[in-house]
Amino acid sequence: MYAVEMIGITKRFGDFTANNKVNLLVEKGEIHCLLGENGAGKTTLMNVLFGLYKPEEGTVRINGKTVENHSSRNAFHLGLGMVHQHFMLVDALTIWENVIIGNELGKFTINEKESIHAVQALADQYNFDLDVTQKVSELSVGKKQRVEILKTLYRGANIIILDEPTAVLSPPEVLQLLDILRDMKSEGKTIVFITHKLNEIKVVADHVTVLRAGESVETCAVADKSVTDLANMMVGHEVSFDQKREDQVPGEVVLSLRNVRLLPNAQNTVSFDIRAGEIVGIAGVEDNGQQQLEEMIMGFTKCKEGSIVLLGDDITKWNTKKRCAKGIGYIPSDRLKRAILSGFSIVDNYLLGSQFSAEYVSHGLIKKKHLLERTKALMKSFDVRAVDENQSIGSLSGGNQQKMVLSRAVAKGADFVIACQPVRGLDIGAIQYIHEILLDLRRQGKAILLISAELTDIRKLSDRIAVLYKGEVLALKKNEDYTTEAIGLLMAGQKE
Ligand SMILES: Nc1ncnc2c1ncn2[C@@H]1O[C@H](COP(=O)(O)OP(=O)(O)O)[C@@H](O)[C@H]1O
Ligand SMILES: [Mg+2]
């Protein structure tokens, strides 16, 4: 018996087909994973299932019944619940209030005591570890997510859709969530779980449906597939997992942070060095001071306490332009805000940041021919895929935008490169390419600071790893001196 049958779903946005005759069959009581790279059409398909989008073609059946005139209102009556990528909670209210909002219809008064009791009982039944009288604003991201799940359960949902729920969680929180999904399954719930993380599928899912470029490629039992099989299905070609960081002895210190205070209320300041030919990885759940670290090194925010030394010069008081000229290659965490001008062409974006450099400008005039030649060469060697160099950068995929940003930073030849969340939002193919570029910079003897919320990237690329928590470095050691579990615990604030 299928809880969900989506058959031949086609959903277009203008000329663009986001879902092309997609089929999705989810058995009752299973955990079904929807796997696909960024932009594959997963969220679109779930929005169709939830009645938020009306498809151009196709049929949706819930528990064997065809759904007519689908809308998010009847999604609720059909027993569907959805936990979106962005939470929709009211911070100023308590957990129980958030859970009952919108569900008190038909009643004129809310019995506070009864409501608290009912919501708490439900939370306990699924081991959510929540005190429902707490304010939502006080909760960790992991707990907020559990409140979202609780909301769907309270409304009696028995088919629960979670859109990339683990993207925002620390490793221990991921394990807790996977336990909760198993508990819900054992209570008879049907779960559709979206992710592009292969290990999560292996441990929790019964079946997986792979979406690629808007089409459903395959549905199969997870037990029959290895992680490599799943990766190949997702990407559509063979994926190699054997890029290696060769042994290499680091050289001179290139960048030094001395007693820098990242967050005003951090208990300790931060100090570390990065040497030539070395990648230092900053592991941590987002919002633990990574952004401040990035902004202080780049000179966007004042470093009020401590100092930063680059190639022997104290740059603490220097402006961004002077720092970059001295030797910083920058891959910003916020690509749209700091790295590119979306409406401008690829060529113009290559010029960005070099408007004052003698390479591209002489006597106030842009050396157009040279710029164009460099652009073409960089696009070719970094595999930036576009119609041509005049295409607007905003119309490229995230992976191609990021390759452009990296190639621009690399082309500057700076001795120090700061790569902030360089693979965020990218698919496996592009991620591997970015890894290769960073490893290549290391081979060339550049000093690299890698700030990433993706632990797999940190582990794969870094010579040394610092774990950042609430603006402090909880540990800084050689990569091989950690276990992945230990890093996960440190990311959650537990010192060894
Ligand atoms: N509202 C929209 N308007 C136009 N294009 C959209 C819209 N929503 C999604 N898309 C496009 O559809 C494709 C699939 O998006 P999405 O379903 O969000 O992918 P996924 O969740 O797998 O990352 C993407 O190329 C995206 O840009
Ligand atoms: Mg999505």
Coordinates of C-alpha atoms and ligand atoms in Angstrom, one line a residue:
M1 CA 0.0 0.0 0.0
Y2 CA 1.4 3.4 -1.0
A3 CA 0.9 6.4 1.2
V4 CA 2.0 8.7 -1.6
E5 CA 1.8 8.2 -5.3
M6 CA 3.0 11.0 -7.5
I7 CA 2.7 10.0 -11.2
G8 CA 4.0 11.9 -14.2
I9 CA 4.4 15.2 -12.4
T10 CA 5.5 18.0 -14.6
K11 CA 6.0 21.5 -13.0
R12 CA 7.3 24.4 -15.1
F13 CA 8.3 27.9 -14.1
G14 CA 7.9 29.9 -17.3
D15 CA 10.0 28.0 -19.9
F16 CA 12.0 26.2 -17.3
T17 CA 10.9 22.6 -16.4
A18 CA 11.7 22.0 -12.7
N19 CA 10.0 18.6 -12.6
N20 CA 9.7 16.5 -15.8
K21 CA 7.2 13.6 -15.6
V22 CA 8.5 12.7 -12.2
N23 CA 7.3 9.5 -10.4
L24 CA 7.5 9.0 -6.7
L25 CA 6.0 6.1 -4.8
V26 CA 6.3 6.0 -1.1
E27 CA 5.1 3.0 0.9
K28 CA 3.1 3.4 4.0
G29 CA 5.2 3.4 7.2
E30 CA 8.6 3.7 5.5
I31 CA 11.4 6.3 5.5
H32 CA 11.8 7.3 1.9
C33 CA 14.7 9.4 0.9
L34 CA 14.5 11.9 -2.0
L35 CA 18.1 12.3 -3.2
G36 CA 19.4 14.8 -5.7
E37 CA 21.9 17.5 -6.2
N38 CA 21.1 21.1 -5.7
G39 CA 18.6 22.3 -8.3
A40 CA 17.4 18.7 -9.1
G41 CA 13.8 19.6 -8.3
K42 CA 13.3 18.1 -4.9
T43 CA 11.8 21.1 -3.1
T44 CA 9.6 21.8 -6.1
L45 CA 8.2 18.2 -6.1
M46 CA 7.5 18.4 -2.3
N47 CA 5.7 21.7 -2.8
V48 CA 3.5 20.0 -5.4
L49 CA 2.9 17.1 -3.0
F50 CA 2.0 19.6 -0.2
G51 CA -0.4 21.5 -2.5
L52 CA 1.7 24.7 -2.6
Y53 CA 2.3 24.4 -6.4
K54 CA -0.1 23.2 -9.0
P55 CA 1.6 20.9 -11.5
E56 CA 1.0 21.3 -15.3
E57 CA 0.6 17.5 -15.6
G58 CA 0.4 14.5 -13.4
T59 CA -1.6 12.9 -10.6
V60 CA -1.2 12.9 -6.9
R61 CA -2.7 10.1 -4.8
I62 CA -2.7 10.0 -1.1
N63 CA -3.5 6.6 0.6
G64 CA -4.8 5.4 -2.7
K65 CA -7.2 8.3 -3.3
T66 CA -6.6 10.8 -6.1
V67 CA -6.4 14.3 -4.9
E68 CA -8.5 16.8 -6.7
N69 CA -8.1 20.6 -6.4
H70 CA -5.1 20.2 -4.2
S71 CA -4.1 23.0 -1.8
S72 CA -2.1 23.4 1.3
R73 CA -5.4 23.5 3.2
N74 CA -6.5 20.0 2.1
A75 CA -2.9 18.8 2.5
F76 CA -3.6 19.2 6.2
H77 CA -6.8 17.2 6.0
L78 CA -5.1 14.5 4.0
G79 CA -2.6 14.0 6.9
L80 CA 0.4 15.7 5.3
G81 CA 2.8 17.7 7.3
M82 CA 5.9 19.5 6.0
V83 CA 9.0 20.8 7.8
H84 CA 10.4 23.5 5.5
Q85 CA 14.1 24.4 5.1
H86 CA 13.4 27.7 6.8
F87 CA 11.6 27.4 10.1
M88 CA 8.3 29.2 10.5
L89 CA 8.1 29.6 14.2
V90 CA 7.2 32.7 16.3
D91 CA 10.3 33.4 18.4
A92 CA 8.5 35.3 21.1
L93 CA 6.1 32.5 21.9
T94 CA 6.6 29.3 23.9
I95 CA 6.9 25.9 22.3
W96 CA 3.4 24.9 23.2
E97 CA 1.9 28.1 21.8
N98 CA 3.8 27.6 18.5
V99 CA 2.5 24.1 18.3
I100 CA -1.2 24.9 18.8
I101 CA -1.3 28.1 16.7
G102 CA -3.6 27.6 13.8
N103 CA -5.0 24.5 15.3
E104 CA -7.3 26.0 17.9
L105 CA -9.9 26.7 15.2
G106 CA -13.5 26.3 16.4
K107 CA -12.6 26.9 20.0
F108 CA -13.2 30.3 21.6
T109 CA -10.8 29.8 24.5
I110 CA -7.6 27.9 24.9
N111 CA -7.2 25.9 28.0
E112 CA -3.6 26.6 28.8
K113 CA -3.1 23.8 31.3
E114 CA -4.6 21.2 29.0
S115 CA -2.7 22.4 26.0
I116 CA 0.6 22.3 27.8
H117 CA -0.1 18.9 29.0
A118 CA -1.1 17.5 25.6
V119 CA 1.9 19.1 23.8
Q120 CA 4.3 17.9 26.4
A121 CA 2.9 14.4 26.3
L122 CA 3.4 14.2 22.6
A123 CA 7.0 15.6 22.8
D124 CA 7.8 13.0 25.4
Q125 CA 6.3 10.2 23.4
Y126 CA 8.8 10.8 20.7
N127 CA 11.7 11.6 23.0
F128 CA 12.1 15.2 21.7
D129 CA 13.8 16.3 24.9
L130 CA 11.8 19.6 25.0
D131 CA 10.3 21.6 27.9
V132 CA 7.2 22.9 26.0
T133 CA 6.9 26.0 28.3
Q134 CA 10.3 27.3 27.0
K135 CA 10.3 30.3 24.6
V136 CA 11.3 29.4 21.1
S137 CA 13.8 32.2 21.0
E138 CA 15.9 30.3 23.7
L139 CA 16.1 27.1 21.7
S140 CA 19.0 25.7 19.6
V141 CA 18.4 25.1 15.9
G142 CA 18.1 21.4 16.5
K143 CA 15.3 22.0 19.1
K144 CA 13.5 24.5 16.9
Q145 CA 13.4 21.9 14.2
R146 CA 11.9 19.4 16.7
V147 CA 9.2 22.0 17.4
E148 CA 8.4 22.1 13.7
I149 CA 8.1 18.3 13.7
L150 CA 6.0 18.4 16.8
K151 CA 3.6 20.9 15.1
T152 CA 3.0 18.4 12.3
L153 CA 2.4 15.6 14.7
Y154 CA 0.1 17.6 16.8
R155 CA -2.0 18.3 13.8
G156 CA -2.3 14.6 13.3
A157 CA 0.0 14.3 10.2
N158 CA 0.9 10.8 9.3
I159 CA 2.9 11.6 6.2
I160 CA 5.7 13.9 7.1
I161 CA 8.0 15.6 4.7
L162 CA 11.3 17.0 5.8
D163 CA 13.2 19.2 3.4
E164 CA 17.0 18.9 4.0
P165 CA 16.5 18.9 7.7
T166 CA 20.1 18.0 8.5
A167 CA 21.7 20.9 6.6
V168 CA 21.4 23.1 9.6
L169 CA 22.4 20.6 12.3
S170 CA 25.6 19.7 14.1
P171 CA 26.7 16.1 13.9
P172 CA 25.2 15.0 17.3
E173 CA 22.0 16.8 16.4
V174 CA 21.9 14.9 13.1
L175 CA 22.1 11.6 15.0
Q176 CA 19.3 12.7 17.4
L177 CA 17.1 13.6 14.4
L178 CA 17.7 10.3 12.7
D179 CA 16.6 8.6 16.0
I180 CA 13.5 10.6 16.0
L181 CA 12.7 9.6 12.4
R182 CA 13.1 6.0 13.4
D183 CA 10.8 6.5 16.3
M184 CA 8.2 8.1 14.1
K185 CA 8.4 5.3 11.7
S186 CA 7.9 2.8 14.5
E187 CA 4.8 4.7 15.4
G188 CA 3.5 4.0 11.9
K189 CA 4.3 7.4 10.3
T190 CA 5.4 7.7 6.7
I191 CA 8.4 9.9 6.2
V192 CA 9.8 11.6 3.1
F193 CA 13.3 12.8 3.9
I194 CA 15.2 15.0 1.5
T195 CA 19.0 15.2 1.6
H196 CA 22.0 15.1 -0.5
K197 CA 24.1 13.5 2.2
L198 CA 24.6 9.9 1.3
N199 CA 25.6 8.5 4.7
E200 CA 22.3 9.7 6.2
I201 CA 20.4 7.7 3.6
K202 CA 22.4 4.6 4.3
V203 CA 21.6 4.6 8.0
V204 CA 18.0 5.6 8.0
A205 CA 16.1 5.1 4.7
D206 CA 14.2 2.1 3.4
H207 CA 13.9 3.3 -0.2
V208 CA 15.5 6.1 -2.1
T209 CA 14.3 8.0 -5.2
V210 CA 16.9 9.8 -7.1
L211 CA 16.1 13.0 -8.9
R212 CA 18.5 14.4 -11.5
A213 CA 17.9 17.5 -13.5
G214 CA 14.2 17.5 -12.8
E215 CA 13.7 13.8 -13.7
S216 CA 13.2 10.8 -11.4
V217 CA 16.0 8.5 -12.4
E218 CA 15.5 5.5 -10.2
T219 CA 13.8 4.2 -7.1
C220 CA 15.5 1.4 -5.2
A221 CA 15.9 -0.3 -1.8
V222 CA 18.8 1.4 0.1
A223 CA 20.1 -1.9 1.4
D224 CA 21.1 -3.0 -2.1
K225 CA 23.2 0.1 -2.7
S226 CA 26.6 1.3 -1.5
V227 CA 27.3 5.0 -0.8
T228 CA 29.4 5.0 -4.1
D229 CA 26.4 3.6 -6.0
L230 CA 24.2 6.3 -4.5
A231 CA 26.7 9.0 -5.4
N232 CA 26.9 7.8 -9.0
M233 CA 23.1 7.7 -9.3
M234 CA 22.8 11.2 -8.0
V235 CA 25.5 12.7 -10.3
G236 CA 24.9 10.5 -13.3
H237 CA 28.5 9.5 -13.8
E238 CA 31.3 7.9 -11.8
V239 CA 32.4 9.8 -8.8
S240 CA 35.9 9.3 -7.4
F241 CA 36.3 9.6 -3.7
D242 CA 40.1 9.3 -3.8
Q243 CA 41.4 12.9 -4.0
K244 CA 44.4 13.0 -1.7
R245 CA 46.2 15.5 0.4
E246 CA 49.8 14.5 -0.2
D247 CA 52.3 14.7 2.7
Q248 CA 54.0 18.0 2.5
V249 CA 56.1 20.0 5.0
P250 CA 54.7 23.5 5.6
G251 CA 56.9 26.5 5.2
E252 CA 57.1 29.9 6.8
V253 CA 54.2 31.5 8.7
V254 CA 52.1 33.5 6.3
L255 CA 49.2 34.6 8.5
S256 CA 49.0 35.0 12.3
L257 CA 46.1 35.8 14.5
R258 CA 47.2 36.9 18.0
N259 CA 44.6 37.1 20.8
V260 CA 41.8 38.2 18.5
R261 CA 38.4 38.5 20.2
L262 CA 35.8 37.2 17.7
L263 CA 32.7 37.7 19.8
P264 CA 32.3 40.3 22.5
N265 CA 31.2 37.7 25.1
A266 CA 33.6 34.9 24.2
Q267 CA 35.6 33.7 27.2
N268 CA 38.8 33.4 25.4
T269 CA 40.5 35.1 22.5
V270 CA 41.8 33.3 19.4
S271 CA 45.4 32.8 18.3
F272 CA 46.8 30.6 15.5
D273 CA 49.2 30.6 12.6
I274 CA 48.9 29.4 9.0
R275 CA 52.0 28.4 7.2
A276 CA 52.8 28.3 3.5
G277 CA 51.6 25.0 2.0
E278 CA 49.2 24.4 4.8
I279 CA 45.4 24.3 5.0
V280 CA 44.0 25.2 8.4
G281 CA 40.3 24.2 8.6
I282 CA 37.8 25.9 10.9
A283 CA 35.1 23.4 11.8
G284 CA 32.0 24.5 13.5
V285 CA 28.2 24.9 13.3
E286 CA 27.5 28.1 11.5
D287 CA 27.1 31.3 13.6
N288 CA 29.9 30.5 16.1
G289 CA 32.1 33.3 15.1
Q290 CA 33.0 32.2 11.5
Q291 CA 31.6 35.3 10.0
Q292 CA 33.4 37.5 12.4
L293 CA 36.7 35.7 11.7
E294 CA 36.1 36.2 8.0
E295 CA 35.2 39.9 8.4
M296 CA 38.1 40.7 10.7
I297 CA 40.7 39.0 8.4
M298 CA 39.3 40.9 5.4
G299 CA 39.0 44.2 7.3
F300 CA 35.3 44.6 7.0
T301 CA 34.9 44.8 10.8
K302 CA 37.4 46.3 13.2
C303 CA 39.5 43.9 15.2
K304 CA 39.3 45.7 18.5
E305 CA 41.3 43.3 20.5
G306 CA 44.4 41.4 19.4
S307 CA 46.3 41.7 16.1
I308 CA 46.6 40.1 12.7
V309 CA 49.9 39.7 10.9
L310 CA 50.2 39.0 7.2
L311 CA 53.7 38.2 5.7
G312 CA 55.4 40.0 8.5
D313 CA 53.2 43.2 8.5
D314 CA 50.8 44.0 11.2
I315 CA 47.6 44.6 9.1
T316 CA 45.2 45.0 12.0
K317 CA 44.5 48.6 11.2
W318 CA 44.7 48.3 7.4
N319 CA 41.7 48.7 5.1
T320 CA 40.5 45.9 2.9
K321 CA 42.0 47.2 -0.3
K322 CA 45.5 47.4 1.2
R323 CA 45.2 44.0 2.7
C324 CA 44.2 42.4 -0.6
A325 CA 47.1 44.2 -2.4
K326 CA 49.5 42.8 0.2
G327 CA 48.4 39.3 -0.6
I328 CA 44.9 37.9 0.2
G329 CA 42.8 35.9 -2.2
Y330 CA 39.2 35.9 -1.0
I331 CA 36.4 33.5 -1.4
P332 CA 33.5 35.0 0.5
S333 CA 30.9 33.0 2.4
D334 CA 28.1 35.3 0.9
R335 CA 28.6 34.8 -2.8
L336 CA 25.8 37.1 -3.8
K337 CA 26.7 39.9 -1.4
R338 CA 30.4 40.0 -1.6
A339 CA 31.7 37.9 -4.5
I340 CA 29.7 38.7 -7.6
L341 CA 27.4 41.3 -9.3
S342 CA 24.7 39.0 -10.5
G343 CA 23.4 41.3 -13.2
F344 CA 26.8 41.9 -14.7
S345 CA 28.6 39.7 -17.3
I346 CA 31.3 37.2 -16.4
V347 CA 34.0 39.4 -17.9
D348 CA 33.0 42.3 -15.7
N349 CA 33.0 40.1 -12.7
Y350 CA 36.5 39.0 -13.4
L351 CA 37.5 42.7 -13.3
L352 CA 35.7 43.1 -9.9
G353 CA 38.3 43.6 -7.2
S354 CA 41.0 44.3 -9.7
Q355 CA 39.7 47.8 -10.7
F356 CA 42.9 49.3 -9.4
S357 CA 45.4 46.7 -10.4
A358 CA 48.0 47.4 -13.0
E359 CA 47.2 44.1 -14.6
Y360 CA 43.8 45.2 -15.9
V361 CA 43.9 49.0 -15.8
S362 CA 46.4 51.5 -17.1
H363 CA 46.0 55.3 -16.8
G364 CA 42.4 54.8 -15.7
L365 CA 41.5 52.7 -18.8
I366 CA 40.6 49.1 -18.7
K367 CA 42.8 46.9 -20.8
K368 CA 39.8 45.3 -22.5
K369 CA 41.7 42.9 -24.8
H370 CA 43.8 41.6 -22.0
L371 CA 40.8 41.2 -19.7
L372 CA 38.9 39.3 -22.3
E373 CA 41.8 36.9 -22.9
R374 CA 42.3 36.3 -19.2
T375 CA 38.6 35.7 -18.7
K376 CA 38.5 33.1 -21.5
A377 CA 41.6 31.4 -20.3
L378 CA 40.4 31.2 -16.7
M379 CA 36.9 30.0 -17.7
K380 CA 38.5 27.3 -19.7
S381 CA 41.0 26.1 -17.1
F382 CA 38.5 26.3 -14.3
D383 CA 35.7 24.7 -16.3
V384 CA 33.3 27.7 -15.8
R385 CA 30.4 26.6 -18.0
A386 CA 28.5 29.4 -19.8
V387 CA 27.2 30.3 -23.2
D388 CA 30.0 32.8 -23.4
E389 CA 31.9 35.4 -21.3
N390 CA 29.1 38.0 -21.8
Q391 CA 26.4 35.9 -20.1
S392 CA 25.3 37.4 -16.8
I393 CA 26.9 35.7 -13.9
G394 CA 23.6 35.5 -12.0
S395 CA 22.2 33.1 -14.7
L396 CA 24.9 30.5 -14.1
S397 CA 24.5 27.6 -11.7
G398 CA 25.9 28.0 -8.2
G399 CA 28.7 25.7 -8.9
N400 CA 29.8 27.6 -12.0
Q401 CA 29.5 30.9 -10.1
Q402 CA 31.7 29.5 -7.4
K403 CA 34.3 28.2 -9.9
M404 CA 34.4 31.7 -11.3
V405 CA 34.9 33.3 -7.9
L406 CA 37.7 30.8 -7.1
S407 CA 39.5 31.2 -10.3
R408 CA 39.5 35.0 -9.8
A409 CA 41.0 34.6 -6.4
V410 CA 43.5 32.1 -7.6
A411 CA 44.5 34.3 -10.6
K412 CA 45.6 37.0 -8.2
G413 CA 48.5 34.7 -7.0
A414 CA 48.1 35.8 -3.4
D415 CA 50.1 34.0 -0.8
F416 CA 47.2 33.7 1.6
V417 CA 43.8 32.4 0.6
I418 CA 40.7 32.6 2.8
A419 CA 38.0 30.2 1.5
C420 CA 34.7 30.7 3.4
Q421 CA 32.0 28.1 3.0
P422 CA 33.4 27.4 -0.5
V423 CA 31.2 24.5 -1.3
R424 CA 27.9 25.6 0.3
G425 CA 25.0 24.9 -2.0
L426 CA 27.1 23.1 -4.6
D427 CA 26.7 19.6 -5.9
I428 CA 29.1 16.7 -5.7
G429 CA 30.8 17.3 -9.1
A430 CA 31.4 21.0 -8.4
I431 CA 32.5 20.2 -4.8
Q432 CA 35.2 17.9 -6.1
Y433 CA 36.4 20.5 -8.5
I434 CA 36.7 23.1 -5.7
H435 CA 38.5 20.6 -3.5
E436 CA 41.0 20.0 -6.3
I437 CA 41.6 23.7 -6.7
L438 CA 42.2 24.2 -3.0
L439 CA 44.6 21.2 -2.9
D440 CA 46.4 22.6 -5.9
L441 CA 46.9 25.9 -4.1
R442 CA 48.4 24.0 -1.2
R443 CA 50.8 22.2 -3.5
Q444 CA 51.8 25.6 -4.8
G445 CA 52.7 26.6 -1.3
K446 CA 49.9 29.0 -0.5
A447 CA 48.6 29.3 3.1
I448 CA 44.9 28.6 3.2
L449 CA 42.3 29.2 5.8
L450 CA 39.2 27.0 5.1
I451 CA 36.1 28.0 6.9
S452 CA 33.4 25.4 6.3
A453 CA 30.3 24.0 8.0
E454 CA 30.8 20.8 6.1
L455 CA 32.8 18.4 8.3
T456 CA 33.6 16.1 5.4
D457 CA 35.4 18.9 3.6
I458 CA 37.3 20.0 6.6
R459 CA 38.4 16.5 7.2
K460 CA 39.4 15.8 3.7
L461 CA 41.4 19.0 3.0
S462 CA 42.8 20.3 6.3
D463 CA 46.3 19.7 7.7
R464 CA 45.2 21.1 11.0
I465 CA 41.7 21.7 12.3
A466 CA 40.4 24.3 14.8
V467 CA 36.9 23.8 16.2
L468 CA 35.1 27.0 16.7
Y469 CA 32.4 27.3 19.3
K470 CA 30.8 30.5 20.6
G471 CA 33.7 32.5 19.3
E472 CA 36.4 30.3 20.8
V473 CA 38.8 27.7 19.5
L474 CA 37.9 24.7 21.6
A475 CA 40.7 22.6 20.1
L476 CA 43.4 23.0 17.4
K477 CA 45.2 19.9 16.4
K478 CA 46.5 18.0 13.4
N479 CA 43.7 16.5 11.4
E480 CA 44.8 12.9 12.1
D481 CA 44.8 13.5 15.8
Y482 CA 41.0 13.8 15.9
T483 CA 38.3 11.3 15.5
T484 CA 35.2 12.5 13.6
E485 CA 33.1 11.9 16.7
A486 CA 35.4 14.1 18.8
I487 CA 35.1 16.9 16.3
G488 CA 31.3 16.5 16.3
L489 CA 31.2 16.7 20.1
L490 CA 33.5 19.8 20.1
M491 CA 31.2 21.4 17.5
A492 CA 28.4 20.9 20.0
G493 CA 30.4 22.6 22.7
Q494 CA 31.7 19.5 24.6
K495 CA 35.4 19.9 25.4
E496 CA 37.4 16.7 25.6
Ligands
LIG1 N1 9.6 29.7 -7.9 C1 10.5 29.4 -8.9 N2 10.6 30.1 -10.0 C2 11.5 29.8 -10.9 N3 12.4 28.8 -10.9 C3 12.3 28.0 -9.8 C4 11.4 28.3 -8.7 N4 11.5 27.3 -7.8 C5 12.5 26.5 -8.2 N5 13.0 26.9 -9.4 C6 14.1 26.3 -10.2 O1 13.8 24.9 -10.3 C7 14.9 24.1 -10.1 C8 14.7 23.1 -9.0 O2 14.7 23.8 -7.8 P1 14.4 23.1 -6.4 O3 13.2 22.3 -6.5 O4 14.4 24.1 -5.4 O5 15.7 22.1 -6.3 P2 16.3 21.3 -5.1 O6 15.3 21.4 -3.9 O7 16.4 19.9 -5.6 O8 17.6 21.9 -4.8 C9 16.1 25.1 -9.9 O9 16.8 25.3 -11.1 C10 15.4 26.4 -9.4 O10 16.2 27.5 -9.8
MG2 MG 15.6 22.2 -2.1

